[in-house]
Coordinates of C-alpha atoms and ligand atoms in Angstrom, one line a residue:
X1 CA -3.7 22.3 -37.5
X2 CA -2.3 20.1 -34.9
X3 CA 0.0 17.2 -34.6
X4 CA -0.8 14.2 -32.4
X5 CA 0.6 11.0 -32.4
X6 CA -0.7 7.6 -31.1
X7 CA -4.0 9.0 -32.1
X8 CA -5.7 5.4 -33.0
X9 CA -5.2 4.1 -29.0
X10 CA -7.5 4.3 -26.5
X11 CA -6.5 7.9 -25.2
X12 CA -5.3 9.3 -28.2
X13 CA -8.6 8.4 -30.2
X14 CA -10.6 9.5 -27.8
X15 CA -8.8 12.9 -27.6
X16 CA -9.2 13.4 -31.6
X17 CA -13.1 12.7 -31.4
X18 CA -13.1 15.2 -28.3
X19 CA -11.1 18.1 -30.0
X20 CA -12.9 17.3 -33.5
X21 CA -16.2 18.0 -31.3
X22 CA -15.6 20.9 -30.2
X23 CA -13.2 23.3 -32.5
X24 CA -12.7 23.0 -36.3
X25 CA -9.1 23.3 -36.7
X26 CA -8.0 20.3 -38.2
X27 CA -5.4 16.9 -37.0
X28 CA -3.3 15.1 -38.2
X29 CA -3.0 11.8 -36.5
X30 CA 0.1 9.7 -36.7
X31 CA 0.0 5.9 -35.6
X32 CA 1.9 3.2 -36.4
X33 CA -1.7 1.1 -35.7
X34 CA 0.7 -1.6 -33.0
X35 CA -1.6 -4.2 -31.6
X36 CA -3.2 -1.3 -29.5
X37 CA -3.7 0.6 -32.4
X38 CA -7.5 0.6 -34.1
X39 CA -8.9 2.7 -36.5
X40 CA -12.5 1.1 -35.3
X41 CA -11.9 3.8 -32.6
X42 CA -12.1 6.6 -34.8
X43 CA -15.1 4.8 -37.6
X44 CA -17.5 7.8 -36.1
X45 CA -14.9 10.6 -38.4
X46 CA -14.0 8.0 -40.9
X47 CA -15.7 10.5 -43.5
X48 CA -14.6 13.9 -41.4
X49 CA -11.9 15.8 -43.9
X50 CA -10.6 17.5 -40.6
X51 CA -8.8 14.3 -39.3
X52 CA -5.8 13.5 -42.1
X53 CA -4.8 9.8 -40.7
X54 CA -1.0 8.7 -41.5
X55 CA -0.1 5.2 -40.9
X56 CA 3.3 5.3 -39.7
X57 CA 6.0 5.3 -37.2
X58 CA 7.3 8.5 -34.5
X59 CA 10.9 6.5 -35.1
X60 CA 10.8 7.7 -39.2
X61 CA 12.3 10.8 -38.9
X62 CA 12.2 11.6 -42.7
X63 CA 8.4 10.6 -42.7
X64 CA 7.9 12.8 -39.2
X65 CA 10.2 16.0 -41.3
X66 CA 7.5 15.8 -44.2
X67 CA 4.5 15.8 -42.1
X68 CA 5.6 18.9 -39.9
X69 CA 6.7 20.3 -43.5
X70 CA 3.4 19.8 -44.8
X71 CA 0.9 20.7 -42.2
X72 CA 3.0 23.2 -40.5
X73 CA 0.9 22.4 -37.3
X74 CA 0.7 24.3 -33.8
X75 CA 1.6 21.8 -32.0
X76 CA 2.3 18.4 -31.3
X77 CA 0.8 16.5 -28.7
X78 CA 2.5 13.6 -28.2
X79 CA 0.1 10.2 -26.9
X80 CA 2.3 7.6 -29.0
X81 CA 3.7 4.7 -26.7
X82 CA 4.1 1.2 -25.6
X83 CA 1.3 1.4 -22.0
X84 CA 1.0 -1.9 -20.3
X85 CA 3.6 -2.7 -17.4
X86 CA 2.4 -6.4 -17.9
X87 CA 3.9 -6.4 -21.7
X88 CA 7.1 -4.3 -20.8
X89 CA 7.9 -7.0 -17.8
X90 CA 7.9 -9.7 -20.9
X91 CA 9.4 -7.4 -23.8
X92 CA 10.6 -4.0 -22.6
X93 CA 12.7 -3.9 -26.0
X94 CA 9.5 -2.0 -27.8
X95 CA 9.2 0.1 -24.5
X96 CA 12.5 1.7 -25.6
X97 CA 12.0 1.8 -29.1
X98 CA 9.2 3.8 -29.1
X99 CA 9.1 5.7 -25.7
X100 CA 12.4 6.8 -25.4
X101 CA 13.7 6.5 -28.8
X102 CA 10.5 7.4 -30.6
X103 CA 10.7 10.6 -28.0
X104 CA 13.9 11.2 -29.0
X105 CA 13.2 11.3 -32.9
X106 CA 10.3 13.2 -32.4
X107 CA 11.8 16.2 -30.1
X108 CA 14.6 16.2 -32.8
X109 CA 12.1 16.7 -36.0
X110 CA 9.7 19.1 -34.1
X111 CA 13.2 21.2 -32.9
X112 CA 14.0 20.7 -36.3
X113 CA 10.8 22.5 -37.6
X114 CA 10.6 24.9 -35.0
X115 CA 13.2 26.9 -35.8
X116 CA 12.3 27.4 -39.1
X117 CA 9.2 29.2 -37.9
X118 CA 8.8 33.0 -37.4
X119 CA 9.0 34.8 -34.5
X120 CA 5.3 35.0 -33.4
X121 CA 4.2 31.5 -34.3
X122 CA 7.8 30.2 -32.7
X123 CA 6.7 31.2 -29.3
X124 CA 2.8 29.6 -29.5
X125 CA 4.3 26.6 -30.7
X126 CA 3.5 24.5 -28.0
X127 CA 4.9 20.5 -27.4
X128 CA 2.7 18.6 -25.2
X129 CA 4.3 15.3 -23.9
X130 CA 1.6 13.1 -22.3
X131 CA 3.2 11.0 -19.2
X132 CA 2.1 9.0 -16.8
X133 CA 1.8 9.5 -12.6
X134 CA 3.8 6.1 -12.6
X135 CA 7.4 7.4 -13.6
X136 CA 7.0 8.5 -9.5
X137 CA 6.6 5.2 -8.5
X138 CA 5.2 3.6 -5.4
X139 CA 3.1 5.2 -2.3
X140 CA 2.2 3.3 0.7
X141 CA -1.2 3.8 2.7
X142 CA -0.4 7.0 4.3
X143 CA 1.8 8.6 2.2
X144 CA 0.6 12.6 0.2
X145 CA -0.2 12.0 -3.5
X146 CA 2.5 12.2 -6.0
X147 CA 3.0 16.7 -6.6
X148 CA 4.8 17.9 -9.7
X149 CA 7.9 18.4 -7.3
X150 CA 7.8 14.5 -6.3
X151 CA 11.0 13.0 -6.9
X152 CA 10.8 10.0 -9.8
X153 CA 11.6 6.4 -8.9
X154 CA 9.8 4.5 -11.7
X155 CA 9.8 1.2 -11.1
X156 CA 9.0 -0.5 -14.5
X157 CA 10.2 -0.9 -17.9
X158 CA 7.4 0.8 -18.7
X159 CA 7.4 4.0 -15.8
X160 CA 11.0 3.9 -16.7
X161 CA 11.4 4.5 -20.4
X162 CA 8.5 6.9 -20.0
X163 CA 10.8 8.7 -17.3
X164 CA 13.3 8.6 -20.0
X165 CA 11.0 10.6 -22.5
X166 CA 10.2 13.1 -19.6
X167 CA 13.4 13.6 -19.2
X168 CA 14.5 14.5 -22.8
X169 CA 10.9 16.7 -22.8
X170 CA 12.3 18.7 -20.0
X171 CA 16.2 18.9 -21.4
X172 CA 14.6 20.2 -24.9
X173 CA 12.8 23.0 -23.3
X174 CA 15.8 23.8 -21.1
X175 CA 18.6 23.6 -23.8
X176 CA 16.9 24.7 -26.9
X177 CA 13.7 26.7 -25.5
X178 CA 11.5 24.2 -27.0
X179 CA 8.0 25.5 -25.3
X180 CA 7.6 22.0 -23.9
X181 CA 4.4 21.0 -21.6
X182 CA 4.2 17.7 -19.8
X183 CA 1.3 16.3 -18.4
X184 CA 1.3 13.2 -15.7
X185 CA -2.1 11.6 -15.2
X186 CA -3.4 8.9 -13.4
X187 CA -5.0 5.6 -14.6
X188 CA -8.0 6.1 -17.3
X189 CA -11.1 4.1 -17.9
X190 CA -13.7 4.4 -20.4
X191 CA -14.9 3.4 -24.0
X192 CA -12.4 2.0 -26.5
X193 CA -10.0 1.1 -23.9
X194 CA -7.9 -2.5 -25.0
X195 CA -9.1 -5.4 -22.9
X196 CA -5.8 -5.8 -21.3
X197 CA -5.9 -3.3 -19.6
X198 CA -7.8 -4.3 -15.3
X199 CA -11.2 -2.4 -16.4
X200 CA -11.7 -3.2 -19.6
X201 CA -10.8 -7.3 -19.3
X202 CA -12.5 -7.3 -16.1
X203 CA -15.5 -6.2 -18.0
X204 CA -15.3 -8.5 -21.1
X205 CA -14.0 -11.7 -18.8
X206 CA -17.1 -11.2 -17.2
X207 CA -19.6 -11.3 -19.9
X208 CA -17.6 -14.2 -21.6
X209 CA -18.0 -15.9 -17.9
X210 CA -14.0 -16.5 -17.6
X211 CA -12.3 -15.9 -14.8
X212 CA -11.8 -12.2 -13.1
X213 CA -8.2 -12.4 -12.3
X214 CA -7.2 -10.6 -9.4
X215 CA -2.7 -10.0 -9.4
X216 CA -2.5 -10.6 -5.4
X217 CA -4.7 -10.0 -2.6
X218 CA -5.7 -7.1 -5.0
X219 CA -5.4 -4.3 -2.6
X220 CA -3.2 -1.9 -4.7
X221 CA -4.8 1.5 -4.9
X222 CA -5.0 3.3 -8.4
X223 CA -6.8 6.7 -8.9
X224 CA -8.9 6.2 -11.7
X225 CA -10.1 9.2 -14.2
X226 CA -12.1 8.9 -17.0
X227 CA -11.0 9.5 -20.7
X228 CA -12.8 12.3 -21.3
X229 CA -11.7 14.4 -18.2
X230 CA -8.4 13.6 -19.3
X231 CA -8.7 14.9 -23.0
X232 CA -10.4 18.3 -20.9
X233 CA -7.3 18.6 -19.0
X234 CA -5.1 18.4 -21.8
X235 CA -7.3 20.9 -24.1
X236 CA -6.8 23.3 -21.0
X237 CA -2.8 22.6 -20.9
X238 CA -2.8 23.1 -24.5
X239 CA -4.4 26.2 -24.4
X240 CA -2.8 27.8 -21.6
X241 CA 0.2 26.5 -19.3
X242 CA 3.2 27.5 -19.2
X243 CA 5.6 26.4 -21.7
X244 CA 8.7 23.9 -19.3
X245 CA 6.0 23.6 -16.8
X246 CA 4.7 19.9 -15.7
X247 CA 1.3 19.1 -14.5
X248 CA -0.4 16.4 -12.7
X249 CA -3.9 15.0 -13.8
X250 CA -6.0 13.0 -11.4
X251 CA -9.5 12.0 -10.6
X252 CA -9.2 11.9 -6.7
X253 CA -10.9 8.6 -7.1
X254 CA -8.6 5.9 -5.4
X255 CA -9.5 2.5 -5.0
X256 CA -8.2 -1.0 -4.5
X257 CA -8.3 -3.0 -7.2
X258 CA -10.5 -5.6 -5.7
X259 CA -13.3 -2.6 -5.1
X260 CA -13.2 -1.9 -9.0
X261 CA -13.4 -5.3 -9.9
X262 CA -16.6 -5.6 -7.4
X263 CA -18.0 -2.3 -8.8
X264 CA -17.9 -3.9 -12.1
X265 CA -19.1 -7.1 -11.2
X266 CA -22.6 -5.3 -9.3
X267 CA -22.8 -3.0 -12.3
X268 CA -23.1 -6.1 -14.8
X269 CA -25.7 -8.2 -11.7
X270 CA -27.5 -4.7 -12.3
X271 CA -27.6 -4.3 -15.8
X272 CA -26.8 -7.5 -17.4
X273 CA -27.5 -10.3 -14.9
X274 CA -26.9 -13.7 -15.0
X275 CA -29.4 -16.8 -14.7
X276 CA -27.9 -17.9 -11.5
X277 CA -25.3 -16.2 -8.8
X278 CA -23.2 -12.7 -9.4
X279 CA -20.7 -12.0 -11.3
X280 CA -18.5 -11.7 -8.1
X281 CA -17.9 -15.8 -8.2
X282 CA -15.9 -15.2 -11.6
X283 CA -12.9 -13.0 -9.4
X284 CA -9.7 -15.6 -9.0
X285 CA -6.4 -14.4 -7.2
X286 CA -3.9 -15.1 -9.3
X287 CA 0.2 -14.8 -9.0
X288 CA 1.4 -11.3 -8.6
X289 CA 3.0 -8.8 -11.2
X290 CA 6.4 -8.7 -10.2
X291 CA 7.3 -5.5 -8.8
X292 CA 3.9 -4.4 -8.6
X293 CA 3.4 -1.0 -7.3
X294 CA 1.3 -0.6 -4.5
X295 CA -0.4 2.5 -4.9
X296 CA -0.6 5.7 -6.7
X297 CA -2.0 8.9 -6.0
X298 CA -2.5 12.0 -7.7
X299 CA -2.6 16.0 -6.0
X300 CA -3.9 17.4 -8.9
X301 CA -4.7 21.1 -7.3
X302 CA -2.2 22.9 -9.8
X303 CA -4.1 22.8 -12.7
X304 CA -7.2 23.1 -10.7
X305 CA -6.0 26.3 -9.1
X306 CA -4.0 28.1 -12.2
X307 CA -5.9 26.2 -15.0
X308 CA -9.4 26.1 -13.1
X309 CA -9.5 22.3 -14.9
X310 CA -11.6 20.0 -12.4
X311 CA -13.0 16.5 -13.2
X312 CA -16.6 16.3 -14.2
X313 CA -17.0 12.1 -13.6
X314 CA -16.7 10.5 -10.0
X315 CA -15.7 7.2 -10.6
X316 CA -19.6 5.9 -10.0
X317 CA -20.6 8.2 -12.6
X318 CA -17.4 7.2 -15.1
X319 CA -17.6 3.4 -14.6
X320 CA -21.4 3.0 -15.1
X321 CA -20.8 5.0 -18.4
X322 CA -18.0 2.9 -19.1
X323 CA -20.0 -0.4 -18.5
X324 CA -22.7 0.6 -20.6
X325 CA -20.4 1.8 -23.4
X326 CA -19.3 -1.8 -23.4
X327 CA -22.8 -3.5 -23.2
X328 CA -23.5 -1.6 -26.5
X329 CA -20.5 -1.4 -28.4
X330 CA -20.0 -5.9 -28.7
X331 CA -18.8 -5.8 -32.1
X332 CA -15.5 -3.6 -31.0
X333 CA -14.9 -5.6 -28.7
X334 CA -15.1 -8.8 -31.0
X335 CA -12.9 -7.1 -33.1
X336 CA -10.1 -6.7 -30.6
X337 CA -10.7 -9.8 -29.2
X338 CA -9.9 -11.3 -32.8
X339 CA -6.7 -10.3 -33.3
X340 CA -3.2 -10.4 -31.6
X341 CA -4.8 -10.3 -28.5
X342 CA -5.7 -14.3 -27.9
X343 CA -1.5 -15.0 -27.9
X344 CA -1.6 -11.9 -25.4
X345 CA -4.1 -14.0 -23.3
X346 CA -2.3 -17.2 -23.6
X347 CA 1.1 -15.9 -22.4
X348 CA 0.1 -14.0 -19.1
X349 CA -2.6 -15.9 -18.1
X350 CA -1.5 -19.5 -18.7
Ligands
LIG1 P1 -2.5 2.8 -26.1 O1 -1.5 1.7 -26.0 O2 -3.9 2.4 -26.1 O3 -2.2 3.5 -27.5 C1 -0.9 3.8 -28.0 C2 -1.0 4.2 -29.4 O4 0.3 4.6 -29.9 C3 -1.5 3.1 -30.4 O5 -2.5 3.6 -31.3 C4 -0.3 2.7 -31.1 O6 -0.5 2.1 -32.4 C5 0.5 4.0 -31.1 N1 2.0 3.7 -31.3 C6 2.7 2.9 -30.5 N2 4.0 3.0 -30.9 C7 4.0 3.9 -31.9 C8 5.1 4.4 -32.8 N3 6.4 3.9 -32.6 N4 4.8 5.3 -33.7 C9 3.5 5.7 -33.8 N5 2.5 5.3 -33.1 C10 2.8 4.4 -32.2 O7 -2.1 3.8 -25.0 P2 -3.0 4.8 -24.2 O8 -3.6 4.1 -23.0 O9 -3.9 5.5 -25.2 O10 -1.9 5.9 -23.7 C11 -1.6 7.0 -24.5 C12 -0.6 7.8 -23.8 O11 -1.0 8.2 -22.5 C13 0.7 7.0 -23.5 O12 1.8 7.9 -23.7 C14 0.6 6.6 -22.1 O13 1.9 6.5 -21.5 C15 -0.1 7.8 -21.5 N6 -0.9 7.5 -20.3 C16 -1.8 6.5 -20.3 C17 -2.6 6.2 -19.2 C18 -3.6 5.1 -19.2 O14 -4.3 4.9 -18.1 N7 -3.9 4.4 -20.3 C19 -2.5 7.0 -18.0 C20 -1.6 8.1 -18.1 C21 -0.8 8.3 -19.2
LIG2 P1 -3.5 -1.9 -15.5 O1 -4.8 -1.7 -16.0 O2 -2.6 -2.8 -16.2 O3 -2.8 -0.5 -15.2 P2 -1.4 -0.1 -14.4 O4 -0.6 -1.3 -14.2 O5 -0.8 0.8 -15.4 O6 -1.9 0.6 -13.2 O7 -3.6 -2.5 -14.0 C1 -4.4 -1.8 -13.0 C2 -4.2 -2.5 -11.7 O8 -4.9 -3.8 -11.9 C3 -2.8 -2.9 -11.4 O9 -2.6 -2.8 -10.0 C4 -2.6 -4.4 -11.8 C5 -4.0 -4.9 -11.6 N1 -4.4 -6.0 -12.6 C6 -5.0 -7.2 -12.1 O10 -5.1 -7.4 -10.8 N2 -5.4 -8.2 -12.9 C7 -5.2 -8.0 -14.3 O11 -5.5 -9.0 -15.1 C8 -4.7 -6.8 -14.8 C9 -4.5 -6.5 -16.3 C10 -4.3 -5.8 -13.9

């Protein structure tokens, strides 16, 4: 049995359906089901007794105590967390609540339970803390892609209070021998990803022919992998690095935003194409993020080298998936759409 939590967002569901694909052992999934939160993403195991769904919050330490009481998993893997930069510049507030403080609570029930364990199972116990490249903040053009030595400089709410969490990660491994793993990986695109975030918008904007807003000129660089390389790399992690260790996850696949946001755009004029004109006349520049970090990159050759973990999607193969998934998967979408997400709309893009 495992542990994960966050599973009903975009990464973490997309994780459970992986693992539930390929081994039998079971997982339970805690989620507090936020706006970003959607059991829709996990309708294909609806029936599956493997996946034991608890709606409820990381911050609940008495609820967190039962569960690891009860299932007595392997290990945690830890996906729950506020992840758009945009909302933590408006209201970093549930940044900290849940990243750093839901950390916090978590590290202290799963310390909690670890020591009750015996002497064999405490030392394949395994914590795996899933961070983000951006707590190393900012390259420019010519600078080497962010190593697991890089220093961090995050630059917002939401790089920093997931800094915050890496930190505590690391101190509970170093002060208590928690067998901690921490994995930093780069931007992800692919299906049940919330229209917020620049692929997934870009992508329904389009259809809904609304503008493509572009933050800038639109040259900041990202290195994009897709979902499902991710959830590899963390099944290899999982299974066999070293307990305190960090390691970075990237596609090699940087591009500006505006060359995503054309990618798209041909993709749709390819599969989907309008009556008259491309899909390119929909992009508008817009005002900038604030603070908006120019580039990141990821040097992901450690786990390559002593994990032998490599990506199996370029970013042509991963976005034309992507697209597709999106063409046939409308009512999802129309789902999310529905909800919170219109006053989401109307506050950033107004
Ligand atoms: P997401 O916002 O789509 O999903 C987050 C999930 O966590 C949601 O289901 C939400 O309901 C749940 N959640 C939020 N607060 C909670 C709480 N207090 N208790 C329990 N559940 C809670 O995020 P995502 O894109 O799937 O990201 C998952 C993890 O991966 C995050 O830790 C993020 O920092 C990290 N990450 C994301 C990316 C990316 O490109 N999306 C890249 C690198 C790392
Ligand atoms: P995003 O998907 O929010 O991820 P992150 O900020 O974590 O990298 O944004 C990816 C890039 O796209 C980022 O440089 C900001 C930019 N962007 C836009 O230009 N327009 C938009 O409407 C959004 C949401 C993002």
């Amino acid at each position: 049995m495992i542990l994960v939590t966050g599973g009903a967002g975009f990464i973490g569901s997309n994780f459970i359906l992986d693992w539930l694909a390929q081994h039998q052992e079971p997982v339970v999934n805690l989620d507090k089901l936020s706006y970003a939160g959607n059991l829709n993403n996990l309708a294909n195991i609806k029936d599956d007794v493997r996946h034991h769904f608890v709606h409820g919050d990381i911050n609940d330490r008495a609820l967190v105590d039962q569960l690891l009481k009860q299932y007595q998993p392997r290990a945690v893997l830890h996906f729950a967390a506020e992840s758009h930069v945009d909302r933590s510049i408006h209201g970093p507030a549930a940044f900290i609540e849940t990243n750093v403080n839901g950390t916090f609570q978590l590290l202290e029930a799963t310390r909690a339970y670890w020591q009750t364990l015996a002497a064999e199972e405490k030392s394949q116990f395994r914590f795996l803390h899933v961070s983000t490249d951006e707590v190393f903040g900012s390259l420019n053009a010519n600078d080497p892609p962010f190593s697991e030595t890089t220093a961090y400089a995050p630059n917002s709410p939401y790089s920093a209070s997931k800094a915050a969490s890496d930190h505590l990660v690391r101190a509970y491994h170093h002060t208590y021998g928690l067998p901690t793993l921490t994995t930093h990986c780069s931007n992800n695109y692919g299906p049940y990803h919330f229209p917020e975030k620049l692929i997934p918008l870009i992508i329904s904007n389009a259809r809904a022919g609304k503008d493509l807003p572009i933050y800038g000129d639109g040259s900041q660089v990202r290195d994009w992998l897709y979902v499902a390389d991710h959830c590899t790399a963390i099944r290899r992690v999982l299974e066999a690095g070293t307990p305190g260790d960090t390691y970075n996850i990237g596609g090699w696949n940087e591009k500006t935003n505006l060359e995503v946001v054309h990618r798209i755009c041909d993709l749709l004029d390819e599969l989907q194409p309008k009556s008259n004109g491309s899909y390119r006349d929909q992009i508008r520049h817009v005002t900038d993020r604030p603070g908006h970090d120019k580039r990141y990159a990821i040097d992901a050759r450690k786990l390559e080298k002593e994990l032998g973990w490599k990506p199996q999607e370029s970013f042509d193969s991963g976005i034309r998936k992507t697209v597709a998934w999106y063409l046939a998967n409308d009512a999802w979408t129309e789902q999310v759409l529905s909800g919170e997400y219109k006053n989401w709309v109307a506050l950033q893009y107004n």
